[in-house]
Short mmCIF file of C-alpha atoms and ligand atoms in Angstrom, two decimals:
data_model
loop_
_atom_site.label_atom_id
_atom_site.label_comp_id
_atom_site.label_asym_id
_atom_site.label_seq_id
_atom_site.Cartn_x
_atom_site.Cartn_y
_atom_site.Cartn_z
CA MET V 1 84.39 122.71 101.29
CA VAL V 2 86.31 125.17 99.14
CA SER V 3 89.79 124.79 97.35
CA THR V 4 92.93 123.53 98.78
CA ALA V 5 95.11 126.96 98.62
CA ARG V 6 98.47 126.85 99.87
CA ALA V 7 99.53 129.75 102.36
CA PRO V 8 102.49 131.88 101.13
CA GLY V 9 104.59 132.24 104.10
CA LYS V 10 105.39 131.24 107.72
CA GLY V 11 102.25 131.25 109.89
CA ARG V 12 100.34 133.49 107.27
CA LYS V 13 96.79 133.07 107.14
CA SER V 14 95.50 133.70 103.78
CA GLU V 15 93.40 131.62 101.28
CA VAL V 16 92.77 129.35 103.92
CA ALA V 17 90.23 126.52 103.06
CA ARG V 18 87.34 126.07 105.32
CA TYR V 19 86.65 122.30 105.97
CA GLN V 20 83.60 120.99 107.42
CA MET V 21 83.22 117.39 108.99
CA TYR V 22 80.98 114.81 107.52
CA ILE V 23 77.77 113.66 109.84
CA ASP V 24 74.68 111.84 108.51
CA GLY V 25 75.64 112.55 105.13
CA LYS V 26 76.13 116.29 105.57
CA PHE V 27 79.17 118.72 105.86
CA VAL V 28 78.67 120.27 108.92
CA ASP V 29 80.41 122.76 111.49
CA ALA V 30 80.95 121.84 115.17
CA ALA V 31 77.82 122.15 117.15
CA GLY V 32 80.15 124.56 119.23
CA GLY V 33 81.19 126.45 116.48
CA LYS V 34 84.69 126.14 117.08
CA THR V 35 87.60 125.35 114.59
CA PHE V 36 91.35 124.44 114.72
CA ASP V 37 93.89 125.24 112.14
CA VAL V 38 95.55 122.90 109.75
CA TYR V 39 99.00 123.53 108.51
CA ASP V 40 101.50 122.81 105.67
CA PRO V 41 104.70 121.24 107.35
CA ALA V 42 106.87 122.68 104.42
CA THR V 43 105.75 126.18 104.63
CA GLU V 44 104.50 126.41 108.43
CA GLY V 45 101.40 128.22 107.07
CA VAL V 46 97.86 127.63 107.75
CA ILE V 47 96.12 126.00 104.76
CA ALA V 48 92.74 125.20 106.33
CA THR V 49 90.42 125.18 109.30
CA CYS V 50 88.62 122.43 110.39
CA PRO V 51 85.51 122.09 112.85
CA ALA V 52 86.73 121.20 116.35
CA GLY V 53 84.43 118.50 117.25
CA GLU V 54 83.26 117.92 120.85
CA ALA V 55 81.21 115.29 122.67
CA GLU V 56 78.00 116.94 121.18
CA ASP V 57 79.28 116.39 117.64
CA VAL V 58 80.65 112.80 118.26
CA ASP V 59 77.02 111.92 119.82
CA ARG V 60 75.43 113.51 116.59
CA ALA V 61 77.75 110.96 114.42
CA VAL V 62 77.00 108.23 116.53
CA GLN V 63 73.25 108.52 116.55
CA ALA V 64 73.32 108.74 112.67
CA ALA V 65 75.53 105.46 112.67
CA VAL V 66 72.92 103.87 114.98
CA ARG V 67 70.12 104.80 112.46
CA ALA V 68 72.01 103.90 109.53
CA PHE V 69 73.09 100.28 111.06
CA TYR V 70 69.58 99.44 112.17
CA GLY V 71 67.79 101.24 109.65
CA GLY V 72 69.48 99.28 106.74
CA TRP V 73 73.20 98.99 106.25
CA ARG V 74 73.40 95.76 108.11
CA SER V 75 70.87 94.32 105.67
CA VAL V 76 72.21 95.61 102.67
CA SER V 77 73.51 92.72 100.66
CA ALA V 78 77.04 91.91 100.59
CA GLN V 79 77.36 92.14 97.05
CA GLU V 80 76.11 95.83 97.08
CA ARG V 81 78.35 96.52 100.10
CA GLY V 82 81.27 95.33 97.98
CA ARG V 83 80.28 97.36 95.03
CA VAL V 84 80.26 100.35 97.30
CA LEU V 85 83.96 99.74 98.13
CA PHE V 86 84.92 98.91 94.55
CA ARG V 87 83.18 102.50 93.67
CA LEU V 88 85.26 104.09 96.46
CA ALA V 89 88.36 102.61 95.08
CA GLU V 90 87.51 103.92 91.58
CA ARG V 91 87.17 107.32 93.05
CA VAL V 92 90.47 107.27 94.78
CA ARG V 93 92.13 106.24 91.40
CA ALA V 94 90.42 108.91 89.61
CA ARG V 95 91.39 111.70 92.18
CA ARG V 96 94.82 110.26 92.67
CA ALA V 97 96.75 113.23 91.73
CA GLU V 98 94.67 115.68 93.72
CA LEU V 99 94.55 113.54 96.73
CA ALA V 100 98.07 112.67 96.56
CA GLU V 101 98.91 116.16 96.40
CA LEU V 102 96.57 117.22 99.23
CA GLU V 103 98.19 114.43 101.71
CA THR V 104 101.70 116.05 100.79
CA ILE V 105 100.68 119.50 101.59
CA ASN V 106 99.06 118.60 104.72
CA SER V 107 101.44 115.88 105.85
CA GLY V 108 104.88 116.78 104.42
CA LYS V 109 105.60 113.56 102.87
CA PRO V 110 107.32 113.39 99.38
CA ILE V 111 104.65 113.45 96.61
CA VAL V 112 105.69 110.12 95.14
CA GLU V 113 105.18 108.49 98.77
CA SER V 114 101.79 110.10 98.48
CA GLU V 115 100.92 108.68 95.19
CA TYR V 116 101.91 105.21 96.31
CA ASP V 117 99.77 105.60 99.26
CA MET V 118 96.66 106.41 97.13
CA ASP V 119 97.43 103.28 95.07
CA ASP V 120 97.55 101.33 98.37
CA THR V 121 94.28 103.13 99.53
CA ALA V 122 92.37 102.05 96.52
CA THR V 123 93.67 98.57 96.54
CA CYS V 124 92.46 98.31 100.35
CA PHE V 125 88.91 99.31 99.37
CA GLU V 126 89.06 96.94 96.38
CA TYR V 127 90.22 94.04 98.43
CA TYR V 128 87.38 94.65 100.95
CA GLY V 129 84.98 95.12 98.34
CA GLY V 130 85.98 91.44 97.12
CA LEU V 131 86.22 89.86 100.56
CA ALA V 132 82.49 91.45 101.38
CA THR V 133 81.09 88.25 99.47
CA LYS V 134 83.42 85.84 101.08
CA ILE V 135 82.42 86.31 104.75
CA ASN V 136 80.77 82.75 105.30
CA GLY V 137 79.84 81.18 108.43
CA GLU V 138 80.14 77.37 109.23
CA VAL V 139 77.75 74.20 109.76
CA LEU V 140 79.36 72.25 112.37
CA PRO V 141 79.62 68.32 112.60
CA VAL V 142 77.17 67.70 115.63
CA PRO V 143 74.98 64.68 116.07
CA ALA V 144 72.06 63.75 113.81
CA ASP V 145 69.61 65.13 115.59
CA ALA V 146 70.36 68.79 115.30
CA ILE V 147 72.12 71.35 113.10
CA ALA V 148 74.66 73.76 114.66
CA MET V 149 75.97 76.55 112.63
CA ALA V 150 78.28 79.66 113.23
CA MET V 151 76.98 82.82 111.69
CA ARG V 152 78.85 85.85 111.19
CA GLU V 153 77.26 89.22 111.70
CA PRO V 154 78.38 92.79 112.22
CA VAL V 155 79.34 94.19 115.56
CA GLY V 156 77.47 97.19 114.97
CA ILE V 157 78.76 100.79 115.26
CA ALA V 158 82.67 101.15 115.09
CA GLY V 159 84.65 104.04 116.57
CA GLN V 160 87.91 104.31 114.68
CA ILE V 161 90.95 106.77 115.54
CA ILE V 162 93.88 107.11 113.22
CA PRO V 163 97.36 108.56 113.41
CA TRP V 164 98.65 111.28 110.78
CA ASN V 165 101.49 109.45 109.42
CA TYR V 166 99.52 107.79 106.57
CA PRO V 167 96.33 109.72 106.63
CA LEU V 168 94.13 108.33 103.78
CA MET V 169 95.60 104.98 103.76
CA MET V 170 95.02 104.48 107.51
CA ALA V 171 91.35 105.58 107.03
CA ALA V 172 91.11 103.01 104.32
CA TRP V 173 92.68 100.27 106.53
CA LYS V 174 89.73 101.21 109.22
CA ILE V 175 86.80 101.88 107.10
CA ALA V 176 87.07 99.19 104.40
CA PRO V 177 87.04 96.06 106.40
CA ALA V 178 84.24 97.72 108.77
CA LEU V 179 81.85 98.39 105.66
CA ALA V 180 82.51 94.75 104.29
CA ALA V 181 81.51 93.31 107.67
CA GLY V 182 78.28 95.36 107.55
CA CYS V 183 79.29 97.97 110.32
CA THR V 184 78.54 101.78 110.35
CA VAL V 185 81.55 103.88 111.34
CA VAL V 186 82.48 107.06 113.23
CA LEU V 187 86.13 107.90 112.28
CA LYS V 188 88.22 110.48 113.89
CA PRO V 189 91.20 111.47 111.88
CA ALA V 190 94.44 113.02 113.61
CA GLU V 191 93.87 116.68 114.14
CA GLN V 192 97.23 117.21 112.04
CA THR V 193 95.79 115.69 108.84
CA PRO V 194 92.11 115.56 108.41
CA LEU V 195 92.04 117.17 104.87
CA SER V 196 92.33 114.04 102.40
CA ILE V 197 89.61 111.88 104.34
CA LEU V 198 87.11 114.88 104.21
CA LYS V 199 88.07 115.40 100.49
CA LEU V 200 87.18 111.76 99.68
CA ALA V 201 83.90 112.03 101.68
CA GLU V 202 82.94 114.40 99.04
CA ASP V 203 82.38 111.30 96.91
CA PHE V 204 80.61 109.11 99.62
CA GLU V 205 76.94 109.75 98.45
CA ALA V 206 77.70 109.30 94.79
CA VAL V 207 79.29 105.81 95.53
CA GLY V 208 76.11 104.67 97.54
CA LEU V 209 76.94 105.18 100.88
CA PRO V 210 73.84 105.99 102.75
CA PRO V 211 73.78 108.88 105.01
CA GLY V 212 75.21 107.99 108.42
CA VAL V 213 77.17 104.94 107.37
CA VAL V 214 80.67 106.64 107.41
CA ASN V 215 80.90 109.68 109.42
CA VAL V 216 84.05 111.68 109.87
CA VAL V 217 84.38 113.80 112.92
CA THR V 218 87.31 116.01 113.11
CA GLY V 219 88.80 117.26 116.42
CA ASP V 220 91.62 116.58 118.82
CA GLY V 221 91.95 113.51 120.93
CA PRO V 222 90.59 114.79 124.14
CA GLY V 223 87.79 116.56 122.47
CA ALA V 224 86.52 114.34 120.00
CA GLY V 225 88.50 110.82 120.47
CA ALA V 226 87.79 110.18 124.15
CA PRO V 227 83.95 110.92 123.90
CA LEU V 228 83.95 108.36 120.91
CA VAL V 229 85.52 105.78 123.00
CA ALA V 230 83.41 106.32 125.95
CA HIS V 231 80.04 106.43 123.87
CA PRO V 232 77.73 103.62 124.93
CA LYS V 233 76.40 102.98 121.51
CA VAL V 234 79.96 102.44 119.99
CA ARG V 235 80.54 98.70 120.16
CA LYS V 236 84.35 98.49 118.93
CA ILE V 237 87.00 100.81 119.15
CA ALA V 238 89.84 100.43 116.53
CA PHE V 239 93.05 102.63 117.16
CA THR V 240 96.16 103.28 115.54
CA GLY V 241 98.75 105.52 117.21
CA SER V 242 100.96 105.88 120.36
CA ALA V 243 101.22 103.26 123.24
CA GLU V 244 100.37 105.95 125.89
CA VAL V 245 97.12 106.71 123.99
CA GLY V 246 96.28 103.07 123.44
CA LYS V 247 96.36 102.54 127.40
CA LEU V 248 93.91 105.38 127.66
CA ILE V 249 91.61 103.77 125.28
CA MET V 250 91.98 100.36 126.71
CA ARG V 251 91.18 101.59 130.33
CA SER V 252 88.04 103.91 129.06
CA ALA V 253 86.62 100.93 126.86
CA ALA V 254 87.02 98.58 129.84
CA ASP V 255 84.07 100.67 131.53
CA GLN V 256 81.61 99.18 128.76
CA LEU V 257 83.76 96.14 127.96
CA LYS V 258 84.14 97.38 124.47
CA ARG V 259 85.76 95.59 121.83
CA VAL V 260 89.16 97.02 121.08
CA SER V 261 91.95 96.60 118.71
CA LEU V 262 95.10 98.59 118.96
CA GLU V 263 98.26 99.24 116.60
CA LEU V 264 100.78 101.01 118.53
CA GLY V 265 103.84 101.28 116.89
CA GLY V 266 107.58 99.77 117.85
CA LYS V 267 111.14 99.97 117.95
CA SER V 268 111.78 97.67 115.26
CA PRO V 269 114.89 95.68 114.86
CA ASN V 270 116.69 95.43 111.21
CA ILE V 271 119.04 92.91 111.49
CA PHE V 272 122.26 92.64 109.16
CA PHE V 273 124.51 89.64 109.19
CA SER V 274 128.15 89.77 107.55
CA ASP V 275 126.99 87.45 104.65
CA ALA V 276 124.13 89.89 103.40
CA ASP V 277 124.32 91.49 100.22
CA PHE V 278 126.28 94.57 101.40
CA GLU V 279 124.64 97.21 98.86
CA ASN V 280 121.20 96.00 99.39
CA ALA V 281 121.76 95.87 103.11
CA VAL V 282 122.91 99.45 103.29
CA ASP V 283 119.99 100.72 101.29
CA GLY V 284 117.59 98.47 103.39
CA ALA V 285 118.73 100.05 106.42
CA LEU V 286 118.20 103.60 105.26
CA PHE V 287 114.70 102.70 103.59
CA GLY V 288 113.70 100.85 106.57
CA THR V 289 114.27 103.95 108.65
CA PHE V 290 113.94 106.90 106.67
CA ILE V 291 110.76 106.21 104.50
CA ASN V 292 108.17 108.90 105.14
CA GLN V 293 110.69 110.77 107.10
CA GLY V 294 110.95 108.13 109.79
CA GLU V 295 107.25 108.53 110.67
CA VAL V 296 106.40 104.98 110.33
CA CYS V 297 105.12 102.51 113.21
CA SER V 298 107.28 99.73 111.77
CA ALA V 299 110.37 101.82 111.29
CA GLY V 300 113.38 99.66 111.25
CA SER V 301 114.94 102.21 113.76
CA ARG V 302 117.06 99.63 115.62
CA VAL V 303 119.79 98.51 113.26
CA LEU V 304 121.71 95.66 114.39
CA VAL V 305 124.87 94.93 112.62
CA GLN V 306 127.28 91.92 112.79
CA GLN V 307 130.59 93.20 114.04
CA ASP V 308 132.59 91.85 111.20
CA ILE V 309 130.93 94.61 108.70
CA TYR V 310 130.00 96.98 111.53
CA LYS V 311 132.56 99.83 110.84
CA LYS V 312 132.01 99.47 107.09
CA PHE V 313 128.35 99.43 107.26
CA VAL V 314 128.21 102.52 109.55
CA ASP V 315 130.48 104.42 107.40
CA ALA V 316 128.53 103.42 104.03
CA ALA V 317 125.36 104.30 105.58
CA ALA V 318 126.37 107.61 106.96
CA ALA V 319 127.77 108.50 103.50
CA LYS V 320 124.37 107.64 102.08
CA ALA V 321 122.34 109.43 104.74
CA LYS V 322 124.16 112.83 104.08
CA THR V 323 123.09 112.57 100.38
CA ILE V 324 119.32 112.35 101.10
CA ARG V 325 117.53 115.39 99.58
CA LEU V 326 115.46 117.22 102.16
CA GLY V 327 112.81 119.50 101.00
CA PRO V 328 109.04 120.36 100.54
CA GLY V 329 107.28 117.19 99.49
CA VAL V 330 105.54 118.86 96.38
CA ASP V 331 108.99 118.68 94.82
CA ARG V 332 109.34 115.50 92.92
CA GLU V 333 113.26 115.45 93.74
CA THR V 334 112.54 115.49 97.35
CA LYS V 335 113.48 112.18 99.19
CA MET V 336 112.38 113.43 102.73
CA GLY V 337 110.03 115.98 103.51
CA PRO V 338 109.44 117.93 107.01
CA LEU V 339 108.05 116.29 110.08
CA VAL V 340 104.23 116.63 110.36
CA SER V 341 104.13 119.38 113.10
CA ALA V 342 106.41 121.70 115.09
CA GLU V 343 105.42 119.23 118.00
CA GLN V 344 106.64 116.26 116.42
CA ARG V 345 109.88 118.29 115.27
CA ASP V 346 110.37 119.25 118.74
CA ARG V 347 109.76 115.95 120.33
CA VAL V 348 112.30 114.36 117.82
CA ALA V 349 114.80 116.98 118.20
CA SER V 350 114.76 116.40 122.07
CA TYR V 351 115.48 112.71 121.11
CA LEU V 352 118.61 113.96 119.23
CA LYS V 353 119.72 115.77 122.37
CA VAL V 354 119.43 112.71 124.17
CA GLY V 355 121.07 110.60 121.70
CA ARG V 356 124.03 112.92 121.42
CA GLY V 357 124.79 112.01 125.14
CA GLU V 358 123.97 108.05 124.73
CA ALA V 359 125.85 107.53 121.41
CA LYS V 360 128.01 108.69 118.74
CA VAL V 361 126.94 110.58 115.59
CA ALA V 362 127.62 109.15 112.14
CA ALA V 363 125.25 111.47 110.22
CA GLY V 364 122.79 114.12 111.02
CA GLY V 365 122.11 114.54 114.66
CA GLY V 366 120.21 118.22 114.36
CA THR V 367 117.90 120.38 112.41
CA PRO V 368 118.96 121.39 108.90
CA LYS V 369 120.07 124.94 108.82
CA GLU V 370 119.33 125.47 105.04
CA PHE V 371 115.48 126.03 105.27
CA ASP V 372 113.73 129.18 106.40
CA THR V 373 110.64 127.27 106.90
CA GLY V 374 109.62 123.79 107.28
CA TRP V 375 109.67 121.34 110.36
CA TYR V 376 112.75 119.35 109.06
CA VAL V 377 114.88 117.04 110.85
CA GLU V 378 118.28 115.68 109.46
CA PRO V 379 118.39 111.95 108.70
CA THR V 380 120.25 111.07 111.64
CA ILE V 381 122.69 107.81 112.50
CA PHE V 382 123.73 107.37 116.01
CA TYR V 383 126.30 104.34 116.29
CA ASP V 384 127.85 102.46 119.31
CA VAL V 385 124.14 102.42 120.85
CA ASP V 386 123.53 100.33 123.75
CA ASN V 387 120.47 98.48 123.46
CA GLY V 388 119.26 99.56 126.79
CA ALA V 389 119.73 103.34 125.91
CA ARG V 390 116.54 105.62 125.34
CA ILE V 391 117.03 106.01 121.66
CA ALA V 392 117.08 102.15 121.31
CA GLN V 393 114.08 101.60 123.55
CA GLU V 394 111.72 104.45 123.05
CA GLU V 395 109.70 105.03 119.73
CA ILE V 396 111.04 108.41 118.29
CA PHE V 397 108.86 108.50 115.28
CA GLY V 398 111.22 110.50 112.95
CA PRO V 399 114.29 109.99 110.82
CA VAL V 400 116.58 108.41 113.74
CA MET V 401 118.43 105.38 113.18
CA SER V 402 120.33 103.57 116.33
CA VAL V 403 122.93 101.21 115.13
CA ILE V 404 124.10 98.42 117.67
CA PRO V 405 126.73 95.91 117.00
CA PHE V 406 126.14 92.13 117.46
CA ARG V 407 128.78 89.12 117.72
CA ASP V 408 126.47 86.08 116.39
CA GLU V 409 122.94 84.78 116.09
CA ALA V 410 122.25 84.16 119.48
CA GLU V 411 123.42 87.86 120.55
CA ALA V 412 121.27 89.32 117.69
CA ILE V 413 118.16 87.67 118.63
CA ARG V 414 118.44 88.52 122.35
CA ILE V 415 118.84 92.18 121.41
CA ALA V 416 116.16 91.99 118.88
CA ASN V 417 113.82 90.64 121.32
CA GLU V 418 114.89 93.22 124.34
CA SER V 419 112.10 95.60 123.62
CA PRO V 420 108.60 96.37 125.18
CA TYR V 421 107.22 96.45 121.62
CA GLY V 422 107.01 93.67 118.78
CA LEU V 423 105.60 95.12 115.48
CA ALA V 424 108.12 94.34 113.03
CA ALA V 425 111.44 92.95 112.50
CA ALA V 426 113.83 92.19 109.59
CA VAL V 427 116.74 89.88 108.89
CA TRP V 428 119.24 90.24 106.06
CA THR V 429 121.48 87.16 105.13
CA ARG V 430 122.07 84.89 102.13
CA ASP V 431 121.82 81.79 104.41
CA ILE V 432 118.43 80.42 104.30
CA PHE V 433 118.91 78.30 107.50
CA LYS V 434 120.09 81.31 109.52
CA ALA V 435 117.17 83.39 108.00
CA PHE V 436 114.58 80.90 109.04
CA ARG V 437 115.83 80.29 112.34
CA VAL V 438 116.00 84.14 112.98
CA VAL V 439 112.30 84.48 111.50
CA LYS V 440 111.20 81.90 114.18
CA SER V 441 112.99 83.51 116.99
CA LEU V 442 111.71 87.03 116.63
CA GLU V 443 108.74 88.37 118.58
CA ALA V 444 107.10 90.62 116.22
CA GLY V 445 104.01 90.77 114.02
CA ILE V 446 105.73 90.77 110.58
CA VAL V 447 109.23 89.76 109.76
CA TRP V 448 110.89 90.53 106.69
CA VAL V 449 113.85 88.60 104.94
CA ASN V 450 116.17 90.73 102.90
CA HIS V 451 113.66 93.81 102.81
CA MET V 452 112.05 96.10 105.16
CA GLN V 453 108.60 97.85 104.93
CA PRO V 454 106.62 96.93 102.08
CA THR V 455 103.56 95.09 102.95
CA PHE V 456 100.54 93.88 100.90
CA VAL V 457 96.91 94.46 101.71
CA GLU V 458 96.27 90.61 101.72
CA ALA V 459 98.67 89.75 104.60
CA PRO V 460 97.98 90.35 108.33
CA TRP V 461 99.37 93.66 110.05
CA GLY V 462 99.56 94.09 113.65
CA GLY V 463 101.96 93.69 116.60
CA TYR V 464 103.24 91.35 119.66
CA LYS V 465 103.71 92.66 123.05
CA MET V 466 103.27 96.49 123.66
CA SER V 467 102.51 97.12 119.87
CA GLY V 468 99.18 96.04 120.41
CA PHE V 469 96.62 93.40 119.61
CA GLY V 470 94.31 92.41 116.86
CA ARG V 471 95.17 92.23 113.23
CA GLU V 472 94.30 94.64 110.37
CA LEU V 473 94.53 93.72 106.46
CA GLY V 474 93.64 90.47 104.99
CA HIS V 475 90.76 88.50 106.18
CA TRP V 476 91.97 88.95 109.59
CA GLY V 477 91.15 92.72 109.43
CA VAL V 478 87.42 91.65 108.76
CA GLU V 479 87.42 89.39 111.90
CA GLU V 480 87.84 92.44 114.07
CA TYR V 481 84.38 93.72 112.99
CA LEU V 482 82.38 90.61 113.32
CA GLU V 483 80.56 88.72 115.85
CA THR V 484 79.82 85.03 115.99
CA LYS V 485 76.45 83.66 116.59
CA GLN V 486 75.93 79.87 117.19
CA VAL V 487 72.55 78.82 115.93
CA PHE V 488 71.13 75.58 117.15
CA ILE V 489 68.48 73.94 115.34
CA ASN V 490 66.50 70.97 116.97
CA LEU V 491 65.58 68.40 114.56
CA ASP V 492 64.19 65.97 116.98
CA GLU V 493 60.25 66.36 117.16
CA LYS V 494 59.94 64.20 120.25
CA PRO V 495 58.91 66.10 123.52
CA ILE V 496 62.14 67.19 125.09
CA GLY V 497 60.95 64.96 128.35
CA TRP V 498 63.36 66.44 130.81
CA TYR V 499 60.57 67.42 133.70
P1 LIG Z 501 98.70 109.83 119.42
O1 LIG Z 501 98.45 111.04 120.39
O2 LIG Z 501 98.57 108.40 119.99
O3 LIG Z 501 97.50 110.36 118.05
C1 LIG Z 501 96.72 109.10 117.60
C2 LIG Z 501 95.35 109.40 117.59
O4 LIG Z 501 94.77 109.34 118.93
C3 LIG Z 501 95.06 110.90 117.13
O5 LIG Z 501 93.88 110.87 116.16
C4 LIG Z 501 94.86 111.58 118.34
O6 LIG Z 501 94.00 112.79 118.43
C5 LIG Z 501 93.98 110.62 119.15
N1 LIG Z 501 93.93 110.83 120.56
C6 LIG Z 501 94.86 111.38 121.52
N2 LIG Z 501 94.45 111.29 122.76
C7 LIG Z 501 93.28 110.76 122.75
C8 LIG Z 501 92.49 110.38 123.81
N3 LIG Z 501 92.54 110.63 124.91
N4 LIG Z 501 91.29 109.62 123.46
C9 LIG Z 501 91.05 109.11 121.98
N5 LIG Z 501 91.94 109.50 121.08
C10 LIG Z 501 92.98 110.07 121.44
O7 LIG Z 501 99.90 110.20 118.75
P2 LIG Z 501 100.53 111.72 118.51
O8 LIG Z 501 100.21 112.54 119.59
O9 LIG Z 501 100.03 112.53 117.06
O10 LIG Z 501 102.04 111.20 118.41
C11 LIG Z 501 102.80 111.07 119.32
C12 LIG Z 501 103.76 109.67 119.26
O11 LIG Z 501 102.84 108.77 119.11
C13 LIG Z 501 104.68 109.75 118.10
O12 LIG Z 501 105.83 110.47 118.42
C14 LIG Z 501 104.89 108.32 117.86
O13 LIG Z 501 105.68 107.85 118.70
C15 LIG Z 501 103.49 107.64 118.34
N6 LIG Z 501 102.67 107.54 117.08
C16 LIG Z 501 102.67 106.22 116.66
C17 LIG Z 501 101.78 105.87 115.46
C18 LIG Z 501 101.89 104.53 115.00
O14 LIG Z 501 101.32 104.51 113.85
N7 LIG Z 501 102.07 103.76 115.59
C19 LIG Z 501 101.03 106.88 114.86
C20 LIG Z 501 101.27 108.42 115.08
C21 LIG Z 501 101.94 108.41 116.55
P3 LIG Z 501 94.96 114.16 118.01
O15 LIG Z 501 96.12 113.97 117.78
O16 LIG Z 501 93.93 114.72 117.12
O17 LIG Z 501 94.69 115.06 119.42
MG1 LIG Z 502 98.12 113.91 119.48
#
């Protein structure tokens, strides 16, 4: 792996870094020798090539993970597994600036956000480093002539497939709990953003990860993701991404009754009552929708506003949205970068067209004219949106807010829950009774009160309804990688005497 140079101009291939994938402790090319290009969304230039992994490469990685699991990792002490995770965290902290810059160049997100992502990545490794030694079994209160215990054991080889919106952080959310549990891993990053995890893989050996314990296979979904899901030696699939691919994965995993956890995004309601602190509320609506260019699974993209503040709220939000500074993520003044790919920019732009037909535009509504290069989309606010409209029901995954008015608490709850998804929700009010009534009524895996988006590694993350199932982070996260074995010990030495 060589340096990460930036291509100077649109579509130009120069100083392109050649990355390799990481299998069995070595950086390697794809068996078939094919590669794919990786881009800088701000310049549209090719910055790197990566091996286009296919079934043969996936098999190589899985076989390495099998050898590593049975050959030792499952018997490595919890203390040592914890120390490996702490050392990984240290490496992320030591390389924070370098990794954050690479993440920004590859994904488009503002550098300040990438730096926070690196901190969260390190914290995730630290949390599971600590948790590794707290995975306890239980002794159960059975009658005196026996002892019954529940032992926790690693599931085995975990296949992990992640999206492009928080590349290294998503990798950490998957790898850290799996290693804490004693599993070995084959991870497939998104084809758009494979660079940061491959950079961190340079340190895997030095932190004490034996060959094969963590493998990174690059490639696209059909080429590398599908064979990983279908591989008979993979016992568990953890996936974050679109509901469409989530369904494909579940169907494929059904053949071998493989364990599956799915984090599939949503169309999350952000509810503003008229008694909320107005300035904070407007900020919270923008932050909830536009952070990370809106490429966030929990984006609060359905903004529900009570009628008596509705007009004022839309005007204030629109005025602020127009001041959001777009630009390359590497510029520290940038508040919103380009979207990750031309494909994603086009997908979001197609929703802008749909939205212009379904609702009124308060801000944005197109792609900005001031950039020669870069996959930018204007921060967009649609208002007078009907909750049945496509822009209120479908995940757009870009900087697009749909504002919907409501009369009272009951109507807000009804609209909020009228969605196939249930990942996240937020409610803004100064009335604690109302806040808690709404919290209890919303069908969502996380509900914020007077905030939206921050989350802690200690707390569970995952969805209701079509946002998926299983929980990441906290002690819930490690459960996804554990089996439970009952051990029954007979203490009665008399012959059993049944026959
Ligand atoms: P996606 O297709 O769901 O991609 C997520 C991951 O799944 C990627 O690593 C992808 O690989 C892989 N994948 C794709 N097809 C697969 C298959 N048949 N078997 C196994 N793995 C497969 O998401 P996307 O195409 O990048 O984005 C499309 C939409 O998904 C977005 O507009 C957004 O609505 C949603 N999305 C949601 C989240 C979230 O966090 N909930 C994240 C990303 C996207 P490749 O991409 O490399 O082919
Ligand atoms: Mg894709």
